[in-house]
Short mmCIF file of C-alpha atoms and ligand atoms in Angstrom, two decimals:
data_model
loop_
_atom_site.label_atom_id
_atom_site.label_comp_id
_atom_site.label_asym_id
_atom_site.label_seq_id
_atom_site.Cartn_x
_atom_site.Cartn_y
_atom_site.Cartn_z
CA UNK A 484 93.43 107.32 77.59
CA UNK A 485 91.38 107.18 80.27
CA UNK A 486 87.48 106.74 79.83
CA UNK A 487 85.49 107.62 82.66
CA UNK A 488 81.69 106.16 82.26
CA UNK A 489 79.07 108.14 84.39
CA UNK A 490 76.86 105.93 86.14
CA UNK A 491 73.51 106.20 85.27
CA UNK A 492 71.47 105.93 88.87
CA UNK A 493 68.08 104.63 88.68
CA UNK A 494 65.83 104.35 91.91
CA UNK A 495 66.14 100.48 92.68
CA UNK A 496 62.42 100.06 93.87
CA UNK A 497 61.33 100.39 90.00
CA UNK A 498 62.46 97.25 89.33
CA UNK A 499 62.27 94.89 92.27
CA UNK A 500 63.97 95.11 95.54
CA UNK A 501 66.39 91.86 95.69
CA UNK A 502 69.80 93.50 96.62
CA UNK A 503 73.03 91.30 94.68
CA UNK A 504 75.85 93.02 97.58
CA UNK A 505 75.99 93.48 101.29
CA UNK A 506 78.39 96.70 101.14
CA UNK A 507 80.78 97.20 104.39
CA UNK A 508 81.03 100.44 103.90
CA UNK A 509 82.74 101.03 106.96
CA UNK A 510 86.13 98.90 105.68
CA UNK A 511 86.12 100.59 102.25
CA UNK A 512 89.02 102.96 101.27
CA UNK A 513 87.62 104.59 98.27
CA UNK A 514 90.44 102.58 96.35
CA UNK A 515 87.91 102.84 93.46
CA UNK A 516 89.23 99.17 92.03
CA UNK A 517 85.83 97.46 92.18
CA UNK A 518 84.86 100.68 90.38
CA UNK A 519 86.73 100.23 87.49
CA UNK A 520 86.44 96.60 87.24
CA UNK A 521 82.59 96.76 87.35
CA UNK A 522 81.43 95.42 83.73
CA UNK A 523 78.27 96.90 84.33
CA UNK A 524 79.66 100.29 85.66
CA UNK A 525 77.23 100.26 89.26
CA UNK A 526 79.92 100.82 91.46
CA UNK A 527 80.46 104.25 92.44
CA UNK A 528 81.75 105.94 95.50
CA UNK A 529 79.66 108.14 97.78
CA UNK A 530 80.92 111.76 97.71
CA UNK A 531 78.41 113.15 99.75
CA UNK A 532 79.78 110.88 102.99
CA UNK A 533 83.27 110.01 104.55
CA UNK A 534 83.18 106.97 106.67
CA UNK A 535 84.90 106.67 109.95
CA UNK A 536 88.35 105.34 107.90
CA UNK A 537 87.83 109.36 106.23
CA UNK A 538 86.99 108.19 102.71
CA UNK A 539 84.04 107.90 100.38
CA UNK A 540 82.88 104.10 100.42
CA UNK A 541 81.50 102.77 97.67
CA UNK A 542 78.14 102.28 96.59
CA UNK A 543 76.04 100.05 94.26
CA UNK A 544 74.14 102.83 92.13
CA UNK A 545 71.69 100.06 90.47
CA UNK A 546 70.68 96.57 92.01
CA UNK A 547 68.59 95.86 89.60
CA UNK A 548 71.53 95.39 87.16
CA UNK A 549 74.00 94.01 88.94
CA UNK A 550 74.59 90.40 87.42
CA UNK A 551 76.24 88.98 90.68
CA UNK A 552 79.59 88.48 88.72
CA UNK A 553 81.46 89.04 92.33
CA UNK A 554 84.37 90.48 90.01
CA UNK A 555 84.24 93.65 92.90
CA UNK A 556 84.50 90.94 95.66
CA UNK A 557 87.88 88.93 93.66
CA UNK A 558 89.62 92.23 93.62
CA UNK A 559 88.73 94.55 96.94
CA UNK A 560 91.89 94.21 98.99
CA UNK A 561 89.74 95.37 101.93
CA UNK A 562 86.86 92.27 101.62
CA UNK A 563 84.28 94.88 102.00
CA UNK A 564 81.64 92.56 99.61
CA UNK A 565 79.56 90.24 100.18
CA UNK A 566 77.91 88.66 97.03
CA UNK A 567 74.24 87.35 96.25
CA UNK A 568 73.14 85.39 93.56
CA UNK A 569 70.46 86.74 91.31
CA UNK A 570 67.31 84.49 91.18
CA UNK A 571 66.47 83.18 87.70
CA UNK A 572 64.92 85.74 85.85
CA UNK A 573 65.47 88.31 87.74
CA UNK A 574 67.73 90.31 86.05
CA UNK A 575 65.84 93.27 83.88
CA UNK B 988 57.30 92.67 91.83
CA UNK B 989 59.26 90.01 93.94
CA UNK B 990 60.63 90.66 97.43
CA UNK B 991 63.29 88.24 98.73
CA UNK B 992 64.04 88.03 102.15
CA UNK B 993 67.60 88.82 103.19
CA UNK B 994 67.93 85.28 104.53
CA UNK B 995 66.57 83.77 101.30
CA UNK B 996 69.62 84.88 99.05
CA UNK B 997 72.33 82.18 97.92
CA UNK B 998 75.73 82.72 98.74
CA UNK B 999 78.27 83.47 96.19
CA UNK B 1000 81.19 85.30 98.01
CA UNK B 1001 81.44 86.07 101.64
CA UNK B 1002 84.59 87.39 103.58
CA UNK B 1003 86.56 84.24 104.53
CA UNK B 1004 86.14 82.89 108.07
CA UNK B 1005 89.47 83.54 108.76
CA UNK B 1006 90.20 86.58 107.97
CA UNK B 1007 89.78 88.70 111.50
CA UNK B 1008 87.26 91.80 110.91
CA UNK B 1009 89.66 94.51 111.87
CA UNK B 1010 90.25 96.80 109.69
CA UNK B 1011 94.03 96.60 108.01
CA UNK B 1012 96.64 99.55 108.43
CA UNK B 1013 97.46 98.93 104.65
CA UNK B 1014 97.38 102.15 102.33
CA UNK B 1015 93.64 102.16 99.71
CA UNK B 1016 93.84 99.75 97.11
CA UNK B 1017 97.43 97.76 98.64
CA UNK B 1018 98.13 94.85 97.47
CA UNK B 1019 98.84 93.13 100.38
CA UNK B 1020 95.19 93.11 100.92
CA UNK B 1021 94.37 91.05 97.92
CA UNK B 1022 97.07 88.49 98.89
CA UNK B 1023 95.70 88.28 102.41
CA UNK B 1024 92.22 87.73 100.97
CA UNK B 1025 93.62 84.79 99.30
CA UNK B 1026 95.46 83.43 102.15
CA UNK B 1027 92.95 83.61 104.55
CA UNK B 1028 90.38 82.11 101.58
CA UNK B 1029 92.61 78.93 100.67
CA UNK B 1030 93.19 78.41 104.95
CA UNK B 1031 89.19 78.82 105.07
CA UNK B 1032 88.54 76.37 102.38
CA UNK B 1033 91.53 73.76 102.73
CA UNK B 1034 90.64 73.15 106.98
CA UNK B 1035 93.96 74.62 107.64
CA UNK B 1036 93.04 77.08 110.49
CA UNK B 1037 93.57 74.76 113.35
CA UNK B 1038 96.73 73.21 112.21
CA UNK B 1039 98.78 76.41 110.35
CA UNK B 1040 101.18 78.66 111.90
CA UNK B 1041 102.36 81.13 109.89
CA UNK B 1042 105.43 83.67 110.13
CA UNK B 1043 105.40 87.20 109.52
CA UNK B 1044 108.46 89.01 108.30
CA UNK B 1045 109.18 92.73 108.56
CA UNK B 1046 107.80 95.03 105.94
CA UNK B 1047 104.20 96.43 105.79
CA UNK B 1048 103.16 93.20 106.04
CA UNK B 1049 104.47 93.01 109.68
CA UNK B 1050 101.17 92.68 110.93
CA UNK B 1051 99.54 90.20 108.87
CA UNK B 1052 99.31 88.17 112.54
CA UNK B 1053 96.45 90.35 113.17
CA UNK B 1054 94.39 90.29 110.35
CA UNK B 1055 94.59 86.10 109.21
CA UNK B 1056 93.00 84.57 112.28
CA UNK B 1057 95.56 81.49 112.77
CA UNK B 1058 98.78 80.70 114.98
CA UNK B 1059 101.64 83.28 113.92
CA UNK B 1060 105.34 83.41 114.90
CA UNK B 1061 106.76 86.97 114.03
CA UNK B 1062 110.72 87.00 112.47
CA UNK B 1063 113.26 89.61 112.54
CA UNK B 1064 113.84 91.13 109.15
CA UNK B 1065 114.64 88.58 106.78
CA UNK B 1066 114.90 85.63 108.73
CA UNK B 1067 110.94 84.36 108.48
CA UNK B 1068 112.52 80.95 106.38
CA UNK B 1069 115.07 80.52 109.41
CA UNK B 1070 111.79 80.59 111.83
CA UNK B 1071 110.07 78.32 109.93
CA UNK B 1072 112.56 75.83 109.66
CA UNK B 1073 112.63 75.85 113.59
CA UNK B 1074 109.08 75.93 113.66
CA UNK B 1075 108.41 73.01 111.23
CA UNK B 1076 111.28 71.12 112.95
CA UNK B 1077 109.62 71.12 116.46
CA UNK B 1078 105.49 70.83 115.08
CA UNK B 1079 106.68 68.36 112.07
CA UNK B 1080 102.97 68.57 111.82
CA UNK B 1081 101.93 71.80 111.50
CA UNK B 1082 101.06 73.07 107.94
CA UNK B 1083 103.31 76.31 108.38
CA UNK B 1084 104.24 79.61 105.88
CA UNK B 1085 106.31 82.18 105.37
CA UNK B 1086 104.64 85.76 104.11
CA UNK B 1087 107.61 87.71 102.77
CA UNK B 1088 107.78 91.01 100.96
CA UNK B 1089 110.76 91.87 98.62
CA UNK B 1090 112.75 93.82 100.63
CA UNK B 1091 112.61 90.67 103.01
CA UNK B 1092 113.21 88.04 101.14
CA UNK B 1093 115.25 89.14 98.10
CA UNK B 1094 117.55 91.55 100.02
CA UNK B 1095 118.28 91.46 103.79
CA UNK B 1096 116.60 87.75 103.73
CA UNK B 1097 118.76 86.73 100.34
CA UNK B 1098 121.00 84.04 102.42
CA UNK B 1099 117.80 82.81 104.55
CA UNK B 1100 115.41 82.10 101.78
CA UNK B 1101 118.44 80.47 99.77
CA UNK B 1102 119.86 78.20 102.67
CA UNK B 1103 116.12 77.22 103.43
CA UNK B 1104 115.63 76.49 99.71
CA UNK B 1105 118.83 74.18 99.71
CA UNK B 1106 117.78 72.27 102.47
CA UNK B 1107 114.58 71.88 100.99
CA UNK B 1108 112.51 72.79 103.91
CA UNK B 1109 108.78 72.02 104.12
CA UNK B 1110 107.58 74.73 103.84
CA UNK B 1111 105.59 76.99 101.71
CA UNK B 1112 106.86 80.35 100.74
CA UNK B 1113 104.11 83.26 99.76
CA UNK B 1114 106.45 86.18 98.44
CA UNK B 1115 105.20 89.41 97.89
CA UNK B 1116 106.96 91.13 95.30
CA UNK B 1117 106.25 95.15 94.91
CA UNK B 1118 109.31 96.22 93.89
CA UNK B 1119 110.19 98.17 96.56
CA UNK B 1120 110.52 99.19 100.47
CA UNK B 1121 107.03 100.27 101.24
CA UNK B 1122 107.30 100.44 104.93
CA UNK B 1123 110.79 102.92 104.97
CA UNK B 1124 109.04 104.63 102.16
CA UNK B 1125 109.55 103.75 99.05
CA UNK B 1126 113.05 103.00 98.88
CA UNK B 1127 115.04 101.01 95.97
CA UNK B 1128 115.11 96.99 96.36
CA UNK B 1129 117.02 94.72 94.58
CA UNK B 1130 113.64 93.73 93.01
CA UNK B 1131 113.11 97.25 91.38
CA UNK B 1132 112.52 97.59 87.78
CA UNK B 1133 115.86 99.28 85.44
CA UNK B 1134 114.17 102.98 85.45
CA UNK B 1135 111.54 102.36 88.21
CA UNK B 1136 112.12 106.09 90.29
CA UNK B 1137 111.81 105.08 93.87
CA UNK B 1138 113.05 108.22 96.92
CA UNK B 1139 116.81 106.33 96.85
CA UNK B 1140 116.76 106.32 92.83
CA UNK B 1141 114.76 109.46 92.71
CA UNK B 1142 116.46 109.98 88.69
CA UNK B 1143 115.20 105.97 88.24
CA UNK B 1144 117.05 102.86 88.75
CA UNK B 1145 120.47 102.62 86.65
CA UNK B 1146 121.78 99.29 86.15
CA UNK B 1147 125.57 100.97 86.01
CA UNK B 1148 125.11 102.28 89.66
CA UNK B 1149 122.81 99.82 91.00
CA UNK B 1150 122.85 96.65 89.19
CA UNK B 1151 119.99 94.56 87.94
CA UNK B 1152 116.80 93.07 89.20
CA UNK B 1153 117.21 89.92 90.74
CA UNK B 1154 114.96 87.05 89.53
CA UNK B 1155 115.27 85.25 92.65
CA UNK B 1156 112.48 82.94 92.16
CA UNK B 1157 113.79 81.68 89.21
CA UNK B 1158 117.37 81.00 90.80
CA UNK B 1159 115.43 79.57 93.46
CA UNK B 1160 113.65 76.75 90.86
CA UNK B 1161 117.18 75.27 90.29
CA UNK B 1162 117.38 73.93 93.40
CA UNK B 1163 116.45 70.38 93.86
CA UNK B 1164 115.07 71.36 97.48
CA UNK B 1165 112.27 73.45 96.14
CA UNK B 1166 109.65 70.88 94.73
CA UNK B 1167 107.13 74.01 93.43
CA UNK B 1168 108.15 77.58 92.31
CA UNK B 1169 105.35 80.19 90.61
CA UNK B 1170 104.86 83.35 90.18
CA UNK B 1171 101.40 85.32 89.53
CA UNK B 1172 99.42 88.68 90.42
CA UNK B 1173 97.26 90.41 91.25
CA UNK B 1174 96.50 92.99 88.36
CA UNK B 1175 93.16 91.91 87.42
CA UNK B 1176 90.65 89.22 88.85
CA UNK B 1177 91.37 86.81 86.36
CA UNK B 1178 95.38 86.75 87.32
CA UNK B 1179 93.87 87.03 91.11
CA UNK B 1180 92.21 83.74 90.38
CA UNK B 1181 95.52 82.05 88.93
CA UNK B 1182 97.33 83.20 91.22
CA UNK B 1183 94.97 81.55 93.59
CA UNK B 1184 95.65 78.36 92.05
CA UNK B 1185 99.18 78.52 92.35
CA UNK B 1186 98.88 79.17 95.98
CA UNK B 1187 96.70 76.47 96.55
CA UNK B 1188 99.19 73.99 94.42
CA UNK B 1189 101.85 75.17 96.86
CA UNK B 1190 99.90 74.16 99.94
CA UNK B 1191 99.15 71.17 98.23
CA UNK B 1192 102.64 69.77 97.65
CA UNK B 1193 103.52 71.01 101.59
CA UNK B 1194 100.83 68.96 102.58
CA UNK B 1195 101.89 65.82 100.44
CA UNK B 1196 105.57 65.91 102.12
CA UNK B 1197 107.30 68.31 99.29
CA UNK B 1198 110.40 70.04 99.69
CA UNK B 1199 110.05 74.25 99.63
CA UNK B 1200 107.27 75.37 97.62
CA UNK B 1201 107.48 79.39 96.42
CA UNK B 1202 104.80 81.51 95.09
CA UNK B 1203 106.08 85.46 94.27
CA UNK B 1204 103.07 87.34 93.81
CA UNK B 1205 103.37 90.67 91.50
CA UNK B 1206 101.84 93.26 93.87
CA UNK B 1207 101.59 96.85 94.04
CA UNK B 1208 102.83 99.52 95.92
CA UNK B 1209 100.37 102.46 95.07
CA UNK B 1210 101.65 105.36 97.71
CA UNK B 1211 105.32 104.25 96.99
CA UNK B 1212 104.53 104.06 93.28
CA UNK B 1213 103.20 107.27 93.19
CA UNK B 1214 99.91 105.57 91.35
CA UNK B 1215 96.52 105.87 91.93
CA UNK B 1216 95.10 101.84 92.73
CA UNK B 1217 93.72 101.64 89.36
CA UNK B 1218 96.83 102.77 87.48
CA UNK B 1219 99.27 100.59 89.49
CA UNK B 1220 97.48 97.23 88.66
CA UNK B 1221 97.80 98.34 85.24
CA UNK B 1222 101.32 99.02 85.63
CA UNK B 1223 102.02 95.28 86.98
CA UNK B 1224 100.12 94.11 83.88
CA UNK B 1225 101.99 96.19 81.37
CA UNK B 1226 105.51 96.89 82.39
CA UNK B 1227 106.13 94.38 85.39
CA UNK B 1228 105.61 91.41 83.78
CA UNK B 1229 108.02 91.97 81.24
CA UNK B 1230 110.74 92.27 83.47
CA UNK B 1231 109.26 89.50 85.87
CA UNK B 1232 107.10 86.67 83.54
CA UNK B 1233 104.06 85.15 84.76
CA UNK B 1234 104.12 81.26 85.28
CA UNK B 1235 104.95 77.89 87.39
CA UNK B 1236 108.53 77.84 86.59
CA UNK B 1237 108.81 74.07 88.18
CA UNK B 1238 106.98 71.47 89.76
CA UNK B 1239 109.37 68.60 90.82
CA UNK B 1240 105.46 66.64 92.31
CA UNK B 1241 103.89 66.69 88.75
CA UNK B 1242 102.32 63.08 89.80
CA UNK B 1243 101.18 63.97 93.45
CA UNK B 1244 97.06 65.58 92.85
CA UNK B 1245 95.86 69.48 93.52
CA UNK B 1246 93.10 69.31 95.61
CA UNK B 1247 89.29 71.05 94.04
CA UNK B 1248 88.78 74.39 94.28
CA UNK B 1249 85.75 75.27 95.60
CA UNK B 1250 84.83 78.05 93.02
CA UNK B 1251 85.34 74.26 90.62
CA UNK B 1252 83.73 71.80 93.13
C1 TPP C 1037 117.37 94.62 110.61
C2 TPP C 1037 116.49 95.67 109.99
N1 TPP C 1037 116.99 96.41 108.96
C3 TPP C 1037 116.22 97.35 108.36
C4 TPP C 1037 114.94 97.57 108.79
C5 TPP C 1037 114.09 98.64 108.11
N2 TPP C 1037 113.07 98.08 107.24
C6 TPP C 1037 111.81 97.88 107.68
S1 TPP C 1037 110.79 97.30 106.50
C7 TPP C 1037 112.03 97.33 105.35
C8 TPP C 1037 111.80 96.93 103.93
C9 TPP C 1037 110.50 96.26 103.68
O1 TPP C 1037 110.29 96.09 102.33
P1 TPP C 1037 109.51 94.83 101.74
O2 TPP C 1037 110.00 93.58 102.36
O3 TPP C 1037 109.61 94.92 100.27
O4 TPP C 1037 108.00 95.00 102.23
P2 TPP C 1037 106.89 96.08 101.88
O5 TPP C 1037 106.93 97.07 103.00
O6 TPP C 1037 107.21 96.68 100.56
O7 TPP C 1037 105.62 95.29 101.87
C10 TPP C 1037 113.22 97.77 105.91
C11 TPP C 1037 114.48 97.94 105.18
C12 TPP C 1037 114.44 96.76 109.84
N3 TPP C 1037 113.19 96.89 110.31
N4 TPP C 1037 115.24 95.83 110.42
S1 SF4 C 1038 87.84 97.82 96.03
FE1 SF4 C 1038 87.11 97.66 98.16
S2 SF4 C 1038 88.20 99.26 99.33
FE2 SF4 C 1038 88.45 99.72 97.12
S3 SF4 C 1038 86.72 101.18 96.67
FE3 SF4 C 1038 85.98 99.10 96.19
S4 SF4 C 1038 84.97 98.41 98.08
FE4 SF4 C 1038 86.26 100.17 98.64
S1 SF4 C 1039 103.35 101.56 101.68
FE1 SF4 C 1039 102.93 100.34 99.85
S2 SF4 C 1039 103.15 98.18 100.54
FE2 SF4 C 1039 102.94 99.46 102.35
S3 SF4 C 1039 100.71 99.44 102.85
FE3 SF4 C 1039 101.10 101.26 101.59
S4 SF4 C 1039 100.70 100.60 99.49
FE4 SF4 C 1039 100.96 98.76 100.74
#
């Protein structure tokens, strides 16, 4: 069975603004794998926009816990990440 | 509350230099991305741009000249080991690849990829195994799984009408001309990884004078599948493998050394 975790989206400017992923949005085809391989479930797509491929990109929902695992990056087949590391003590 | 300039951030994973920036025709969530990825990331990393030339076969992967920014020859269907063999006997040295879906190499290709194998040609074999025809789509291959429904076995595959699936790789590993055969996937970024390794092991032996070296890569065929992305990786990591087992099935170079990978460096 299928569980489907919603993804709780907190403004990122309440906890620092260091972004973990340049997103090219514009490549993305809404595959949804970096979705479901996110361990901390910050990857969602963007519903409310169709890029010029015609699907929702992807989005990170919360910077602040992204961990910089680049687990999104080793399985995108479209290379649409590019991956950050956190500085030490960053992570909230 | 600390702000970082963009320029300030360390580098963990960027798009690989040599992978071009147009955007491939492949369906969402393809496979054939992934292994591309991985091509273009081992090329990047091993200083094999300037000196690879790679062949293309005929499948959805027909392309693959256009998105892996290095020298390409393109092959009629099924003959990409018969290029290479020219190719590698004219540039003897040139570091030089076949990329082969299933359909190519296990079924029109069958006599090409074995001949090549026998010979023990130098070069280095990246075989893309999805089970079926994407391009046509979605037809039955000899690589198909007993029950897999594909448009030509629309009632699933029956091994009284059309036979069995056809490990070539591993008939390929009993041939002294093929110094390294493997096979991984893609299902999950772990396997990505090993797969990874395998690839680069390949390379390695091609580079240290080795005979053929094979890696068939498990990959998916979501549109053809009839899968979303998510439910066709888990498909190659639940039902796949069991007809199609994971693992370096021989490596005649055990003593020669596998260079660092740079995730290890
Ligand atoms: C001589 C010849 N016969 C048949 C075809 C039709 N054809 C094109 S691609 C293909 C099969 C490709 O399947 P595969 O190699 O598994 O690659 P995929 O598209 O699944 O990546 C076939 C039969 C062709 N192009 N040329
Ligand atoms: S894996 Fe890549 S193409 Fe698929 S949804 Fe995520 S970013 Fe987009
Ligand atoms: S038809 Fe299948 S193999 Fe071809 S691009 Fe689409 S998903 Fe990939």
């Amino acid at each position: 069975m299928a569980i489907t975790v919603e993804p709780v989206i907190q403004p990122t400017s309440a906890r620092g603004s260091f972004e973990p992923l340049d997103i090219a949005a514009d490549r993305c085809k809404g595959c949804s794998l970096c979705v479901g391989i996110c361990p901390k479930c910050v990857l969602a797509l963007d519903e409310s926009t169709v890029n010029a491929l015609g699907y929702h990109a992807v989005q990170l929902t919360d910077a602040a816990v992204c961990t910089s695992c680049a687990l999104c990056a080793r399985i995108c087949p479209d290379a649409v990440f590019t991956v950050y590391a956190r500085p030490k003590g960053s992570l909230t | 509350m600390t702000t970082l300039a963009p320029d300030t951030r360390r580098l963990i994973y960027e798009r690989p230099e040599l992978l071009t920036d147009r955007s491939s025709h492949y369906c969402p969530g393809c496979g054939h991305g992934i292994i591309h990825r991985l091509v273009a990331e081992l090329l990047t990393e091993m200083h094999l741009g300037p000196t690879t030339i790679g062949v293309a076969s005929v499948g959805c992967s027909v392309f693959a000249y256009d998105y892996l920014d290095i020298d390409f020859v393109e092959s009629p269907h099924g003959r990409a080991p018969a290029v290479a063999t020219g190719v590698r006997r004219v540039r003897p040295d040139a570091f030089v690849f076949t990329y082969q879906g299933d359909g190519d190499l296990a079924a029109i290709g069958t006599a090409e990829i074995v001949h090549a194998a026998a010979r023990g040609e130098r070069i280095s074999v990246i075989f893309v195994n999805n089970g079926i025809y994407g391009m046509t789509g979605g037809q039955m291959a000899p690589t198909t799984l007993l029950g897999q429904r594909t448009t030509s076995s629309p009632a699933g595959r029956e091994a009284n009408l059309a036979g069995y699936p056809i490990p070539i790789t591993e008939m390929l590993a009993l041939l002294p001309g093929v110094s390294y055969a493997a096979r991984g996937s893609i299902a999950d970024p772990s396997a990505i990884g090993r797969t990874k390794k395998m690839l680069r092991r390949a390379f390695d032996i091609q580079l240290a004078g080795g005979g053929m070296s094979i890696v068939e890569i498990l990959s998916t065929c979501p549109v053809g599948w009839g899968m979303t992305a998510p439910e066709a990786m888990e498909h190659v990591s639940k039902e796949v493998v069991l007809t199609y087992p994971l693992g370096v099935m021989v490596d005649r170079m055990k003593d020669s050394p596998t260079s660092k990978d740079k995730d290890e460096a």
